[in-house]
Amino acid sequence: MKNKRMKIARVEKDLSQQQLADMVGVTRQTIGMIEMGNFNPSLNLCRAICKALGKTLDEIFWEED
């Protein structure tokens, strides 16, 4: 499942995939794969992404029914 909420939050902060990747210590490809739904990040990475984007885990990663 694509993570559209993460992409929207990133774009709202005016960050490129590379900029977000640099902020959380991963590659741009990792950010792209998370946004495309091809990679399940660790909890620590999820927390770092949320902190960088100013969002909660629920707002970015919680799957809605």
Coordinates of C-alpha atoms in Angstrom, one line a residue:
M1 CA 0.0 0.0 0.0
K2 CA 1.4 3.4 -1.0
N3 CA 2.1 5.8 1.8
K4 CA 0.5 8.9 0.3
R5 CA 0.3 10.6 3.7
M6 CA 4.1 10.5 4.0
K7 CA 4.5 11.9 0.6
I8 CA 2.0 14.7 1.2
A9 CA 3.6 15.6 4.5
R10 CA 7.0 15.7 2.8
V11 CA 5.8 17.9 0.0
E12 CA 4.0 20.2 2.5
K13 CA 7.3 20.7 4.3
D14 CA 8.9 21.5 0.9
L15 CA 11.3 18.6 1.2
S16 CA 12.7 16.5 -1.6
Q17 CA 13.1 12.7 -1.0
Q18 CA 16.8 13.3 -0.8
Q19 CA 16.5 16.1 1.8
L20 CA 14.2 13.9 4.0
A21 CA 16.6 10.9 3.6
D22 CA 19.5 13.1 4.7
M23 CA 17.5 14.2 7.8
V24 CA 16.8 10.7 8.9
G25 CA 20.0 9.0 7.8
V26 CA 18.8 6.7 4.9
T27 CA 19.1 6.8 1.1
R28 CA 16.7 8.6 -1.2
Q29 CA 15.8 5.2 -2.6
T30 CA 14.6 4.1 0.9
I31 CA 12.3 7.1 1.1
G32 CA 11.0 6.4 -2.4
M33 CA 10.4 2.7 -1.6
I34 CA 8.5 3.6 1.6
E35 CA 6.3 6.1 -0.3
M36 CA 5.6 3.4 -3.0
G37 CA 4.8 0.8 -0.3
N38 CA 7.7 -1.4 -1.3
F39 CA 9.5 -1.2 2.1
N40 CA 8.4 -1.5 5.7
P41 CA 10.6 0.8 7.8
S42 CA 11.7 -0.1 11.3
L43 CA 9.9 1.6 14.2
N44 CA 13.0 3.8 14.8
L45 CA 13.0 5.0 11.2
C46 CA 9.2 5.6 11.3
R47 CA 9.8 7.8 14.4
A48 CA 12.6 9.7 12.8
I49 CA 10.5 10.4 9.7
C50 CA 7.6 11.6 11.8
K51 CA 9.9 13.9 13.8
A52 CA 11.4 15.3 10.6
L53 CA 7.9 15.9 9.2
G54 CA 6.3 17.2 12.4
K55 CA 3.7 14.5 12.4
T56 CA 2.7 11.6 14.7
L57 CA 3.1 7.9 13.9
D58 CA -0.7 7.7 13.6
E59 CA -0.9 10.5 11.1
I60 CA 1.8 9.0 8.8
F61 CA 1.8 5.2 9.3
W62 CA -1.4 4.1 10.8
E63 CA -3.5 2.1 8.3
E64 CA -7.1 3.1 8.2
D65 CA -9.8 0.4 7.8

